[in-house]
Each structure stands twice: as C-alpha cells, then as structure tokens.
C-alpha cells in the first residue's frame, strides 16, 4: 500500500490534473472520505440550525419555509453525500488491498463515479427543495418552482454514481481475488461490500424510475404519482419510494458492520466468532431488506381495508431483528478470550454497538403495529433512525477513519484529542436521540417548526432543549476531530508500521 | 387520570433503558388525560415491548462491559476460546425468533381491533383536511372548522379524507393516527370514555404550514 504523503511525488492532490484524473483506488477512496467530511459539516450546520430553532417553543431563528428547506437539504446531504460516500470510500480504499488486487476492475469508471457526486451535491444543496427527502406525492408533484426538479436531478446523478460503483465492486470482488482466496475465506468487510453492492444494484433502478416518472409528472403533466382517484398515485409513490429507501438503510449500515467486524477482530487480537453465521446473517438481512418496505405505511390504511398487508409486513420486519441480533452477539463473543487493546478505533465500534442496539430495539417497537400508530411520524421515528444511522453507522465509520488514518497519511493522530472526540460524540448522540425519542412519545410530530400551541409545551420544550444540547456536544466534538486531523497531518509523529502497538503477526493486519 | 399516570411511567421506564435521564419532573408536568378505547391495548403492548427491550439492552450492554473489562490488555484472567460455537448460535437464533414472534402475536389482537370494521357506531363524521385546516361535517349537515364536539362513550366513525395533499389525523392522547389521502376515504372508530378537550395535530408533512395545522376534539 502506498502511503500518499510518502511515495507519490508530488502528492496527487497538489496537481489538479492528477486530482481530477486519478484512477488509483486508494486515492479515490480518500477523495470520497474527504468529500464526506466536508459534507458532514455542511449537513451538521443545517442540523444545528434545525435543533436551535426547536430548542425553545415559538419561532426563533428561521421561518417555517426556511425550516422546511433546511430539513430537506440536511436529510439528503447526510444520506447521499456523507454515509454513501463513506461506504464507497472505505470500500475503494480497502477492497483491492484486502483481496490482493492491483486496483478496481474499472478504474476509470471508478473515477467517474466519484466526480458524478460533485454536481449531485451542488444540485441538492442549492435546490432549496422543501418537500422533505421522502417527496410524498401529491405535494411533491404539485409544489411550484424549480427546486424540486433540481433536487430530483441531483439525486438521480447520485443514484447513477452509486450504481456504477456497485457494479465495479461486484466485478472486482468476483473476479480479482488473489489465488487461493475463496469466497469462504473472504473477510467480512468484503462480504459486506458485496451485500451492499447487491442492494444498490437491485434497488437503485427502482428509485431512478420513480424519480424519472415524478419528474415527468412535474414537467410534462403526466399523472403517474399525482393521480388522485382512490389515492392511487400517492400509494404508488410510497411503495416505489420505500421499496428503494428501506433497502437503502442497509446500504448505509452494512459497510459499517463490516468495518466493525474488522476492527473488533484487530483490536481484540482474536479471530471472528461465528464467521459462517456472520456471512449468512448478512445475506439474510440483504434478502429480507427487500421485503419490508410496507412498515412505513401502517397508518396509511384505515379500518376495514388492509389488515392482511399490514400484518404480513409486520411479521417479515420482525424477522430482521434475528440476523441483526446474531451479528451483535458475534461481535461481543469475538472479544471473548482476546487481549483487547483499548484505543479510539475500538471504542467507536462500541459506540456503534450501543447505538445499533438502542436503534434496533426501538425499531422493534415501531414494528408493533399498534405502538407504531402512536409514534409514527413523530420525533420518535426521527430519533430512532438517527440512532441507527448516526449512532450506529457513522460512529463505526469514524472509528474506521481513526483506524486507517495512520496508514493513509503516515502520521499518528493526537490520542488525547481523539479520546475527547470519542466520548463527546457518544454522549452527544445518546443525549440527542434519546431525548428526541422521548419527545416523540410525548406527542411531538416530526418536521414541526414550532410546538408552542401544544398543551404539553413545557415537556416538549424540555426534551427538545436537551436534544439541542446533545447536538452541540456532537458538533463541538466534530470540530475537535477536524483540528486533530489537520494538526496531525502537518505535525503529527510518524506512525510507523504498528501505530497501535498491537504486535500482531499471524492475525489479519488490516 | 389513572391510565394517564400509567403512560407517564412507561415513558420514564423507556428512558431508563438508556440509563441517562431522571424524568420525575416530566411525570408531574403532563397535563391532559390519555384515553380512548384503543388506549388500554396499546398501553399494554408498550409496557411489554419496553420491558423486553430493557431486558435485551441490559443483557447486551452488560456483556459488553463485562467482556471489555475482563479481557482488556494487561488484565490477568483466563483467556479461553469459546467451545460449542454452533450450539450457541442456534440457541441465540431460537431465543431471538421466539421473542420477536411472540411480540408479533401479542400485537395481533390490537392490530385487528384497530383495523376491523364496525356496524354499531352512533354517528359518522366526515373529516376533510386541506392546507392547513380540518373541517368536520356531521350527519345533520352542520360543519365546523378545527373543532368538533362529541359525546362521552358514544362510538363515532371518522371518515377522513383530504382535498389537496396527504395529511395525517393524529390525536396523541386518544392513541389514534391515520393518514388523510386525497381521493381516498380512510375510516377510524373512536369512543372516548373520559370528557375533556383533546388536541389533534397533522402528522404528515403537508407544506410550510404543517406545524400550524391543529384541531380540537371536545368530549362532553
Ligand atoms: Cu424501513
Ligand atoms: Cu401536515
């Protein structure tokens, strides 16, 4: 593995031709990660504006219109510009190395997939769409203005990018493994990228078709999703949208799970517990993930309509808890009997396990149909999926960044600052998202700009204020992270071959 | 008021899982009573799922803390690999499947009662949503905007729809929520045993004024 700062002369990012034209998988991986770090601050500042607005009842810093624009941009940027690129970034950086390939199967397409994201990001950020990332019709089909169209085109571009990189990953892992590396010996991160790519390959065409037809509804006055009779247009959109967007949750979380497997293995200096059951549960999650989208629609049908569909989706969804539980259980037992070196890159995955367990269990609540009826579309749901995506996926991905930082830059990060970041981050997300869930249980609907007319406004204000405090803690820890990285790249001590003093020889060294 | 207290405790029980906050003052601050005929079943399920979650979360977090503490580098302890990998895995699969399926089965009666049709209602009320109000149309033809008066213990069939975009009819204290979809008539039955004024809010994002869309159900 080339160390970027040492062996490339001059480094690829110093010259715009090599920056734009690079086809090296590690360099593209780093580009993805840098894009995600820049975007997470943009999305994070948007989130802080939302949280600051909600900290006190009544209008404080923004108005209702700007609030809607901001939560739409926040959601989309965090999904398509942060979590997806981080998965693709670590995939690019690690996969060829893990499977012993010189590069990806199609290096130029790999480069194109990354650069497609830049116009996508600009379109999404400047679109000022205000219909939420779920684009429920007929609102999204009818809302006047060019913003929603720009947003749709931006997300279409991001979809093409993720499709290209998915095909590239599948081809690379399927055909470029070093001799002797059979599927049965493949590491769990490569397996998770295989699963992620399968989901992207099968699910992205659904949203692409859906968005293209919605665009045609908006521009050409067709009526695929804006048809009103019996609510068919709205129903169709929700089915198309969630049949992509539920599997998309697994696009976000599976790479994080794979990285957690690697890091738990590495820092406990132990072999993975239950390799086979890890792979099988990964594939079961991938498969079941396609069959559960209807759990977003339990409140869509009234009495005497569709109890059958509802119970069917409910039972399949509850089964997903089983493979997820197995994975958690196996991570814990992987550490059993090991020598656990407590470093930042292993404590972040512990944060992942905490977030994933709380988020997963509250997911079970949401799947109990009568419970879902009271908490659906409230801050409870928002807290739940942030607990999974931020508390789970993003936390593990940050841990992975600390893990590979010495290798990427040849420098060691400042350990104490990293510890501060780690603990502030975990405390921050637990505070924020637990408070949001409790506010939701008290009846705080989501996407509300103001709750001052509620009869229990003081309770809602308390939990919302606490959630805002947590958000600021997370943001400050993020600033500490960036300071640490910039400082360490310039002045950090050389990392050496074994930056964490693990002294592993026979176990996987990734 | 009794049932109301129960939900308050459950909410604080829920936050106990996270082991983060004491919510005693929250318990004392919630104002209005919580009840409709759906409430007892939903409250039961909420308790059940909260207890199961507390159990599983403490199991996992307990294991995490124990393992990290015991097997941390430099700690003197017996480091033996786990035997019977297969048996543990199978045991865990069975345990998890039984738990999630029994939760599913426990939720079935409430789900069916929520979704089943009734013939014995006393009055039908048509609720029409539009940006950003609710209009209630009674059987006798009278209309009211953002407020509806109903009687204690009578069964009402709310026939709800929208004329522009999707809204959602959400009365937190009555444990009901149902989407209002243009072109479609969704039905929910409501029977309230406790007099009082209950808030209705819109739960589905419907435009800039979404937050301001609210109504009152006055039960006498
Ligand atoms: Cu889902
Ligand atoms: Cu609304």
XYZ file of C-alpha atoms and ligand atoms in Angstrom:
732
model
C 0.000 0.000 0.000
C 1.382 3.347 -0.999
C 1.401 5.971 1.665
C 0.087 9.030 -0.076
C 2.333 11.558 1.630
C 5.463 9.479 1.252
C 5.664 7.840 -2.111
C 3.645 9.899 -4.572
C 5.764 12.805 -5.770
C 4.184 15.240 -5.712
C 1.057 14.061 -3.833
C -1.920 13.579 -6.154
C -3.931 16.367 -4.552
C -1.278 19.000 -5.257
C -1.885 18.990 -9.017
C -5.400 19.478 -10.416
C -4.794 17.072 -13.303
C -3.894 14.185 -11.031
C -6.570 15.237 -8.560
C -9.332 15.021 -11.149
C -7.842 12.241 -13.204
C -6.665 9.813 -10.557
C -7.665 6.217 -11.069
C -5.818 4.841 -8.074
C -8.302 3.123 -5.783
C -6.705 4.390 -2.563
C -6.648 7.982 -3.812
C -10.277 7.791 -4.927
C -11.153 6.266 -1.582
C -9.533 9.219 0.182
C -11.372 11.651 -2.107
C -14.675 10.038 -1.106
C -13.782 10.302 2.577
C -12.728 13.957 2.269
C -15.975 14.739 0.424
C -17.892 13.076 3.259
C -16.031 15.069 5.926
C -16.755 18.368 4.149
C -20.398 17.392 3.612
C -20.926 16.214 7.168
C -20.073 19.716 8.343
C -22.484 21.307 5.871
C -25.218 18.857 6.869
C -24.271 19.231 10.518
C -24.571 23.020 10.461
C -28.001 22.628 8.855
C -28.950 20.195 11.632
C -27.735 22.676 14.245
C -29.979 25.364 12.747
C -32.942 22.974 12.999
C -32.078 21.991 16.562
C -31.530 25.600 17.623
C -34.915 26.516 16.212
C -36.553 23.709 18.185
C -34.682 24.353 21.436
C -37.307 26.863 22.527
C -41.009 26.992 21.618
C -42.038 29.660 19.132
C -40.216 30.998 16.090
C -36.647 31.850 16.988
C -34.023 31.904 14.251
C -35.667 30.747 10.994
C -39.156 30.806 9.493
C -41.312 27.831 8.529
C -40.305 27.953 4.866
C -36.583 28.046 5.512
C -37.018 25.317 8.121
C -38.579 23.003 5.513
C -35.821 23.758 3.021
C -33.172 23.044 5.642
C -34.533 19.706 6.825
C -34.853 18.525 3.216
C -31.270 19.520 2.424
C -29.973 18.095 5.724
C -31.520 14.659 5.124
C -30.399 14.371 1.529
C -26.866 15.622 2.102
C -26.340 13.291 5.045
C -27.546 10.274 3.079
C -26.095 10.835 -0.381
C -23.043 12.969 0.415
C -21.915 11.521 3.750
C -22.965 7.969 4.547
C -22.956 6.560 0.994
C -19.564 8.127 0.103
C -18.044 6.867 3.351
C -19.079 3.306 2.491
C -17.761 3.686 -1.052
C -14.628 5.426 0.221
C -13.597 2.704 2.639
C -14.624 0.139 0.016
C -12.311 1.707 -2.545
C -9.505 2.194 -0.095
C -9.604 -1.319 1.349
C -11.147 -3.826 -1.055
C -8.289 -4.175 -3.597
C -5.847 -4.437 -0.710
C -7.944 -6.989 1.177
C -8.446 -9.245 -1.839
C -4.949 -8.752 -3.222
C -5.914 -6.942 -6.421
C -3.804 -4.171 -8.007
C -6.795 -1.836 -8.388
C -10.529 -1.863 -9.050
C -11.930 -3.670 -12.091
C -12.790 -0.456 -13.962
C -10.521 2.284 -12.571
C -11.817 4.991 -14.914
C -15.457 4.278 -14.134
C -14.439 4.412 -10.506
C -13.130 7.911 -11.035
C -16.298 8.907 -12.909
C -18.494 7.560 -10.105
C -16.775 9.871 -7.647
C -16.892 13.018 -9.756
C -20.590 12.483 -10.545
C -21.246 13.146 -6.871
C -19.937 16.716 -7.016
C -22.613 18.132 -9.356
C -25.152 15.987 -7.499
C -24.132 17.611 -4.227
C -24.345 21.135 -5.655
C -27.778 20.453 -7.159
C -29.098 19.042 -3.887
C -27.660 21.850 -1.786
C -28.799 24.725 -3.967
C -32.155 23.234 -4.997
C -33.973 24.653 -1.959
C -36.496 21.884 -2.277
C -38.911 21.938 0.628
C -40.854 18.687 0.379
C -38.708 16.529 2.649
C -36.420 13.782 1.443
C -39.416 11.406 1.174
C -41.037 13.531 -1.570
C -44.554 12.328 -0.764
C -46.932 12.971 -3.650
C -49.147 14.809 -4.472
C -47.288 17.576 -2.580
C -44.001 16.944 -4.394
C -45.736 16.558 -7.750
C -47.557 19.843 -7.397
C -45.262 22.182 -5.493
C -44.464 25.098 -7.750
C -40.861 26.027 -8.521
C -37.725 24.586 -9.996
C -36.272 23.464 -6.653
C -37.830 20.009 -6.533
C -36.744 19.377 -10.144
C -33.148 20.302 -9.342
C -33.270 18.090 -6.271
C -34.579 15.145 -8.299
C -31.848 15.545 -10.933
C -29.237 15.739 -8.193
C -30.431 12.532 -6.571
C -30.617 10.839 -9.984
C -26.934 11.677 -10.519
C -26.054 10.332 -7.080
C -28.014 7.184 -7.984
C -26.000 6.698 -11.179
C -22.813 7.145 -9.175
C -23.794 4.518 -6.626
C -24.907 2.121 -9.365
C -21.565 2.441 -11.185
C -19.545 1.874 -8.050
C -21.742 -1.087 -7.058
C -21.110 -2.847 -10.378
C -17.425 -2.051 -10.049
C -17.234 -3.541 -6.543
C -19.071 -6.709 -7.547
C -16.780 -7.252 -10.552
C -13.665 -6.520 -8.521
C -14.526 -8.906 -5.716
C -15.906 -11.581 -8.023
C -13.008 -11.731 -10.447
C -9.887 -10.170 -8.972
C -9.307 -12.086 -5.755
C -5.776 -13.384 -5.315
C -5.299 -17.120 -5.936
C -6.473 -19.207 -3.007
C -8.805 -16.561 -1.602
C -12.089 -18.393 -1.977
C -15.483 -16.919 -1.096
C -15.357 -18.916 2.118
C -12.170 -17.116 3.200
C -13.205 -13.638 2.178
C -13.067 -11.144 5.045
C -16.295 -9.759 6.475
C -15.796 -6.238 5.145
C -15.531 -7.515 1.563
C -18.641 -9.588 2.207
C -20.474 -6.531 3.479
C -19.479 -4.581 0.357
C -20.744 -7.481 -1.797
C -24.065 -7.340 0.056
C -24.225 -3.536 -0.172
C -23.483 -3.624 -3.885
C -26.182 -6.237 -4.499
C -28.683 -3.995 -2.729
C -27.557 -0.953 -4.723
C -27.720 -2.899 -7.961
C -31.247 -4.184 -7.339
C -32.788 -1.207 -5.549
C -31.344 1.890 -7.253
C -33.241 1.267 -10.535
C -36.486 1.473 -8.529
C -35.808 4.982 -7.228
C -34.338 6.050 -10.571
C -37.525 5.009 -12.363
C -39.653 6.564 -9.660
C -37.818 9.880 -9.741
C -37.853 9.994 -13.547
C -41.623 9.451 -13.595
C -42.111 12.040 -10.852
C -40.055 14.499 -12.871
C -42.285 13.757 -15.841
C -45.336 14.391 -13.624
C -43.885 17.756 -12.724
C -42.657 18.841 -16.138
C -44.852 17.008 -18.665
C -48.048 16.929 -16.605
C -48.303 13.163 -16.640
C -50.130 11.577 -13.715
C -48.149 8.569 -12.524
C -47.955 9.730 -8.940
C -50.238 12.726 -8.974
C -53.364 10.735 -9.871
C -55.822 11.387 -7.102
C -58.616 8.825 -7.632
C -58.738 6.481 -4.622
C -55.342 7.821 -3.598
C -53.592 5.534 -6.108
C -50.885 7.997 -7.105
C -49.812 8.639 -3.521
C -49.906 4.940 -2.690
C -47.830 4.024 -5.727
C -45.211 6.648 -4.895
C -44.896 5.463 -1.321
C -44.454 1.865 -2.454
C -41.852 2.785 -5.086
C -40.036 5.148 -2.749
C -39.827 2.801 0.238
C -39.009 -0.265 -1.827
C -35.788 1.614 -2.528
C -35.393 3.548 0.678
C -35.749 0.697 3.101
C -33.009 -1.357 1.394
C -31.034 1.917 1.287
C -30.877 1.809 5.078
C -28.811 -1.345 4.678
C -26.607 0.341 2.067
C -25.766 2.763 4.884
C -25.282 0.285 7.702
C -23.717 -2.834 6.131
C -20.280 -1.304 5.338
C -20.196 -0.008 8.925
C -20.943 -3.528 10.155
C -18.136 -4.943 8.020
C -15.668 -2.367 9.350
C -16.802 -3.098 12.901
C -16.034 -6.773 12.316
C -12.523 -5.881 11.122
C -11.812 -3.509 13.994
C -13.191 -5.769 16.720
C -11.058 -8.575 15.324
C -7.964 -6.407 15.083
C -8.039 -4.759 18.487
C -9.085 -7.820 20.458
C -6.432 -9.819 18.564
C -8.829 -12.664 18.151
C -10.460 -14.414 15.251
C -14.021 -13.524 14.358
C -16.572 -15.577 16.256
C -19.023 -17.458 14.024
C -17.692 -16.428 10.596
C -20.272 -18.504 8.770
C -23.205 -17.176 10.750
C -21.903 -13.629 10.133
C -21.975 -14.173 6.366
C -25.326 -15.950 6.447
C -26.939 -13.238 8.592
C -25.525 -10.590 6.249
C -27.186 -12.304 3.298
C -30.440 -12.830 5.214
C -30.521 -9.110 6.057
C -29.857 -8.289 2.395
C -32.690 -10.526 1.243
C -35.268 -9.613 3.901
C -34.428 -5.932 3.455
C -36.256 -6.007 0.132
C -39.477 -7.362 1.609
C -40.254 -4.976 4.445
C -40.862 -1.538 2.935
C -44.535 -1.617 3.922
C -43.661 -0.984 7.560
C -43.516 2.700 6.688
C -47.210 2.651 5.840
C -49.008 1.246 8.866
C -51.001 4.448 9.283
C -51.836 4.718 5.610
C -54.731 2.271 5.701
C -57.774 2.772 7.895
C -60.180 0.305 9.397
C -61.626 -2.423 7.210
C -59.038 -2.091 4.489
C -55.748 -3.822 4.678
C -55.044 -5.710 7.873
C -53.524 -8.539 5.825
C -50.817 -6.459 4.124
C -50.029 -4.762 7.405
C -49.570 -7.986 9.378
C -47.555 -9.525 6.538
C -45.081 -6.640 6.513
C -45.025 -6.651 10.289
C -44.060 -10.328 10.561
C -41.310 -10.114 7.914
C -39.910 -6.981 9.516
C -39.778 -8.580 12.944
C -37.659 -11.394 11.479
C -34.897 -8.911 10.524
C -34.188 -8.493 14.232
C -32.826 -12.059 14.316
C -29.803 -11.724 11.976
C -29.071 -8.270 13.394
C -29.029 -9.781 16.876
C -26.704 -12.577 15.756
C -24.200 -10.070 14.431
C -24.189 -8.095 17.683
C -23.797 -11.272 19.680
C -20.882 -12.413 17.483
C -19.025 -9.096 17.821
C -19.206 -9.416 21.579
C -18.039 -13.029 21.585
C -15.222 -12.205 19.158
C -13.667 -10.262 22.016
C -14.112 -13.170 24.421
C -10.736 -14.589 25.339
C -8.884 -11.884 23.408
C -6.436 -9.220 24.544
C -8.412 -6.047 23.976
C -6.259 -3.014 23.303
C -8.405 -0.040 24.298
C -7.741 2.510 21.581
C -10.057 5.039 19.948
C -10.727 2.841 16.862
C -12.225 0.113 19.065
C -14.224 2.390 21.382
C -16.052 3.948 18.412
C -17.327 0.482 17.400
C -18.533 0.065 20.999
C -20.493 3.275 20.394
C -21.766 1.652 17.213
C -22.965 -1.385 19.178
C -24.739 0.853 21.721
C -26.411 2.941 19.011
C -27.280 -0.113 16.950
C -28.853 -1.941 19.897
C -30.934 1.047 21.046
C -31.892 1.875 17.462
C -32.647 -1.765 16.694
C -34.803 -2.303 19.768
C -36.788 0.869 19.133
C -37.158 -0.455 15.589
C -38.920 -3.440 17.129
C -41.269 -1.035 18.919
C -42.056 0.664 15.638
C -42.893 -2.663 14.107
C -45.548 -3.458 16.715
C -48.391 -2.002 14.641
C -50.480 -0.521 17.496
C -47.389 1.066 19.063
C -46.365 2.397 15.666
C -49.746 4.067 15.372
C -48.968 6.390 18.256
C -45.306 7.074 17.482
C -45.308 7.026 13.660
C -44.336 10.374 12.092
C -43.241 11.762 15.430
C -39.808 12.713 16.717
C -39.610 9.123 17.978
C -39.063 7.863 14.433
C -36.512 10.584 13.759
C -34.629 9.707 16.950
C -34.803 6.001 16.089
C -33.282 6.206 12.637
C -30.678 8.746 13.681
C -29.713 6.343 16.446
C -29.141 3.666 13.778
C -27.590 5.796 11.031
C -25.573 8.286 13.064
C -25.217 6.492 16.402
C -24.622 3.236 14.545
C -23.224 3.580 11.034
C -21.494 6.966 11.212
C -19.892 6.182 14.580
C -18.356 2.961 13.248
C -17.174 4.791 10.126
C -15.465 7.475 12.229
C -13.770 4.683 14.169
C -12.605 3.205 10.880
C -11.211 6.582 9.872
C -9.118 6.731 13.047
C -8.050 3.161 12.386
C -6.769 3.838 8.854
C -5.581 7.406 9.388
C -2.000 6.368 10.295
C -1.832 4.216 7.184
C -3.354 6.829 4.875
C -1.134 9.703 5.968
C 1.862 8.050 7.584
C 1.196 10.224 10.648
C -0.302 9.409 14.027
C -3.248 11.421 15.322
C -3.235 13.157 18.699
C -4.515 10.462 21.054
C -5.974 12.640 23.819
C -7.932 14.815 21.405
C -9.226 11.629 19.804
C -10.434 10.355 23.185
C -12.199 13.657 23.833
C -13.873 13.415 20.419
C -14.872 9.806 21.068
C -16.572 10.362 24.422
C -18.199 13.665 23.498
C -19.565 12.056 20.352
C -21.083 9.038 22.115
C -22.543 11.127 24.950
C -23.809 13.649 22.401
C -25.674 11.210 20.223
C -27.165 9.342 23.179
C -28.434 12.621 24.653
C -29.851 13.968 21.413
C -31.582 10.936 20.025
C -32.917 9.550 23.303
C -34.398 12.976 24.009
C -35.943 13.080 20.551
C -37.486 9.652 21.061
C -38.926 10.693 24.410
C -40.288 13.923 22.901
C -41.926 11.751 20.240
C -43.515 9.568 22.893
C -44.932 12.770 24.357
C -46.539 13.539 21.008
C -44.065 15.812 19.208
C -44.715 15.293 15.456
C -41.739 15.325 13.125
C -40.974 18.155 10.718
C -42.598 20.646 13.082
C -41.069 24.058 13.080
C -42.887 25.167 16.215
C -44.718 23.409 19.028
C -45.786 26.373 21.141
C -49.515 25.659 20.740
C -49.302 22.167 22.272
C -50.908 21.737 25.681
C -47.801 19.947 26.978
C -45.433 22.524 25.531
C -43.222 22.653 28.637
C -42.465 18.916 28.465
C -41.717 19.087 24.749
C -39.546 22.146 25.326
C -37.522 20.318 27.963
C -36.735 17.305 25.763
C -36.141 19.415 22.683
C -33.746 21.606 24.609
C -31.849 18.554 25.826
C -31.683 17.219 22.255
C -30.216 20.547 21.147
C -27.592 20.411 23.888
C -26.565 16.950 22.649
C -26.371 18.224 19.071
C -23.979 20.992 20.124
C -21.845 18.473 22.013
C -21.611 16.361 18.852
C -20.782 19.365 16.714
C -18.032 20.589 19.044
C -16.540 17.095 19.094
C -16.594 17.184 15.286
C -14.643 20.446 15.301
C -12.117 18.852 17.665
C -11.834 15.982 15.187
C -11.012 18.270 12.279
C -8.484 20.258 14.330
C -6.862 16.983 15.344
C -6.654 15.759 11.739
C -5.239 18.990 10.316
C -2.732 19.275 13.148
C -1.682 15.627 12.875
C -1.225 15.665 9.106
C 1.140 18.627 9.488
C 2.875 17.965 12.758
C 1.883 14.506 13.944
C 4.577 11.963 14.846
C 5.348 9.332 12.185
C 3.010 6.387 12.552
C 5.425 3.558 11.863
C 4.366 0.063 10.897
C 2.389 -0.711 14.024
C 0.838 2.570 15.198
C -1.337 0.917 17.839
C 1.398 -1.354 19.252
C -0.696 -4.405 18.588
C 2.229 -6.687 17.691
C 0.104 -8.975 15.577
C 1.828 -11.263 13.164
C -0.383 -14.143 12.193
C -3.779 -12.452 12.525
C -5.249 -10.216 9.817
C -3.348 -6.963 9.754
C -5.905 -4.771 8.078
C -56.404 10.068 35.107
C -55.335 6.598 36.171
C -54.394 5.446 32.697
C -52.648 8.707 32.106
C -50.353 8.019 35.037
C -49.541 4.639 33.531
C -48.301 6.099 30.290
C -46.215 8.609 32.144
C -44.500 5.812 33.952
C -43.930 3.915 30.753
C -42.291 6.884 29.141
C -39.944 7.194 32.063
C -39.391 3.434 32.012
C -38.444 3.783 28.347
C -35.843 6.363 29.150
C -34.450 4.083 31.846
C -33.167 1.765 29.125
C -30.824 4.453 28.113
C -29.793 4.944 31.705
C -29.358 8.642 31.059
C -32.096 10.759 32.498
C -34.301 11.017 35.521
C -37.698 12.078 34.313
C -39.553 12.571 37.554
C -40.416 16.155 36.783
C -41.720 15.113 33.376
C -44.133 12.772 35.094
C -45.530 15.648 37.058
C -45.804 18.028 34.108
C -48.024 16.237 31.619
C -51.421 17.834 31.715
C -54.269 16.099 29.972
C -55.763 12.624 30.437
C -54.962 9.891 27.985
C -57.740 7.669 26.859
C -59.800 6.155 24.100
C -60.919 2.590 23.667
C -57.669 1.821 21.886
C -55.540 3.100 24.711
C -55.518 0.092 27.124
C -54.375 -2.382 24.453
C -51.710 -0.037 23.142
C -50.515 0.740 26.658
C -50.207 -2.977 27.369
C -48.098 -3.551 24.251
C -45.944 -0.540 25.024
C -45.202 -1.908 28.504
C -44.425 -5.321 27.094
C -42.054 -4.075 24.421
C -40.334 -1.685 26.838
C -39.709 -4.489 29.338
C -38.373 -6.815 26.636
C -36.103 -4.018 25.380
C -34.791 -3.291 28.860
C -34.026 -6.969 29.286
C -32.183 -7.336 25.975
C -30.374 -3.999 26.237
C -29.102 -4.761 29.730
C -28.020 -8.212 28.538
C -26.012 -6.786 25.626
C -24.580 -3.773 27.473
C -23.781 -5.946 30.475
C -21.939 -8.408 28.244
C -20.095 -5.571 26.512
C -18.893 -4.047 29.777
C -18.009 -7.433 31.292
C -16.066 -8.644 28.261
C -14.165 -5.399 27.751
C -13.315 -5.185 31.436
C -12.252 -8.796 31.777
C -10.312 -9.230 28.566
C -8.654 -5.801 28.389
C -4.958 -5.905 27.711
C -2.875 -6.391 30.835
C -5.659 -7.845 32.951
C -4.793 -11.240 34.418
C -7.561 -13.649 33.553
C -8.134 -16.995 31.904
C -8.324 -16.396 28.154
C -10.038 -19.468 26.813
C -11.755 -19.673 23.452
C -15.449 -20.433 23.477
C -16.386 -24.006 22.606
C -19.655 -25.173 21.028
C -19.874 -22.245 18.626
C -22.698 -23.862 16.662
C -24.832 -24.601 19.714
C -24.558 -21.026 20.972
C -25.535 -19.644 17.574
C -28.536 -21.930 17.226
C -29.637 -21.160 20.765
C -29.443 -17.437 20.073
C -31.405 -17.766 16.811
C -34.175 -19.657 18.581
C -34.216 -17.185 21.502
C -34.437 -14.141 19.219
C -37.016 -15.687 16.898
C -39.252 -16.690 19.800
C -39.073 -13.194 21.284
C -39.868 -11.285 18.104
C -42.588 -13.687 17.029
C -44.284 -13.640 20.426
C -44.225 -9.831 20.347
C -45.812 -10.019 16.912
C -48.500 -12.430 18.126
C -49.162 -10.289 21.200
C -49.770 -7.305 18.929
C -52.266 -9.110 16.677
C -55.474 -8.574 18.740
C -54.904 -4.825 18.972
C -53.987 -4.622 15.291
C -57.156 -6.458 14.283
C -59.350 -4.347 16.521
C -57.811 -1.198 15.077
C -58.342 -2.356 11.518
C -61.691 -4.145 11.793
C -64.955 -2.731 10.571
C -67.776 -1.955 12.971
C -71.502 -1.691 12.363
C -72.548 -0.371 15.761
C -71.403 3.230 15.510
C -73.687 6.059 16.605
C -72.695 8.728 14.139
C -70.495 9.195 11.122
C -68.332 12.301 10.966
C -66.670 13.295 7.720
C -63.296 14.950 8.264
C -61.837 16.863 5.349
C -58.284 18.142 5.539
C -56.803 20.895 3.427
C -53.778 23.154 3.824
C -53.904 23.928 6.803
C -57.239 23.130 8.462
C -59.560 20.285 9.345
C -63.263 20.585 8.508
C -65.730 18.304 10.296
C -69.051 17.544 8.571
C -71.784 15.992 10.734
C -74.619 13.688 9.671
C -77.086 16.554 10.025
C -75.071 18.601 7.576
C -73.564 21.076 10.031
C -69.919 21.967 9.584
C -67.213 23.169 11.868
C -63.598 24.072 11.260
C -60.803 22.872 13.559
C -63.188 21.867 16.348
C -65.630 19.018 16.822
C -67.936 18.255 19.751
C -68.682 14.633 20.586
C -70.316 12.802 23.459
C -68.748 10.550 26.060
C -68.849 6.803 25.336
C -70.667 7.121 22.012
C -68.988 5.391 19.088
C -68.109 7.683 16.194
C -66.966 6.643 12.761
C -64.485 9.214 11.488
C -64.440 9.050 7.726
C -61.362 11.024 6.824
C -60.014 12.377 3.583
C -58.105 15.291 2.109
C -58.669 17.567 -0.831
C -55.103 18.623 -1.620
C -52.085 16.720 -0.269
C -51.567 13.971 2.296
C -52.207 14.952 5.906
C -52.478 12.765 8.958
C -55.120 12.845 11.681
C -53.164 12.499 14.906
C -54.673 12.738 18.390
C -51.859 11.717 20.700
C -53.932 11.487 23.862
C -56.549 9.330 22.147
C -53.930 6.986 20.648
C -55.104 7.435 17.068
C -53.284 8.356 13.904
C -54.492 7.864 10.363
C -53.302 9.338 7.087
C -55.672 11.582 5.149
C -55.071 10.775 1.497
C -56.653 12.806 -1.316
C -59.212 10.721 -3.204
C -59.426 8.086 -0.517
C -61.709 7.641 2.493
C -59.957 6.137 5.498
C -62.007 5.058 8.464
C -61.281 5.093 12.162
C -63.699 4.444 15.023
C -63.472 6.494 18.157
C -65.036 6.044 21.553
C -63.866 8.277 24.376
C -64.859 7.377 27.957
C -63.390 10.488 29.622
C -64.705 14.014 29.000
C -62.160 16.636 28.080
C -60.584 18.559 25.238
C -58.168 16.611 23.087
C -55.726 18.045 20.600
C -55.461 16.916 17.004
C -52.328 17.696 15.039
C -51.292 16.952 11.486
C -48.596 14.292 11.461
C -47.718 14.078 7.769
C -45.646 16.885 6.283
C -48.023 18.858 4.051
C -46.302 22.165 3.349
C -44.883 25.172 5.162
C -47.901 25.493 7.441
C -47.743 21.866 8.550
C -46.811 22.807 12.117
C -49.824 25.106 12.472
C -52.425 22.543 11.435
C -54.407 21.599 14.506
C -57.925 20.953 15.743
C -59.731 20.105 18.979
C -61.987 17.211 19.856
C -64.226 18.317 22.701
C -65.773 15.397 24.566
C -68.779 16.076 26.829
Cu -37.875 0.656 6.640
Cu -49.314 18.410 7.844
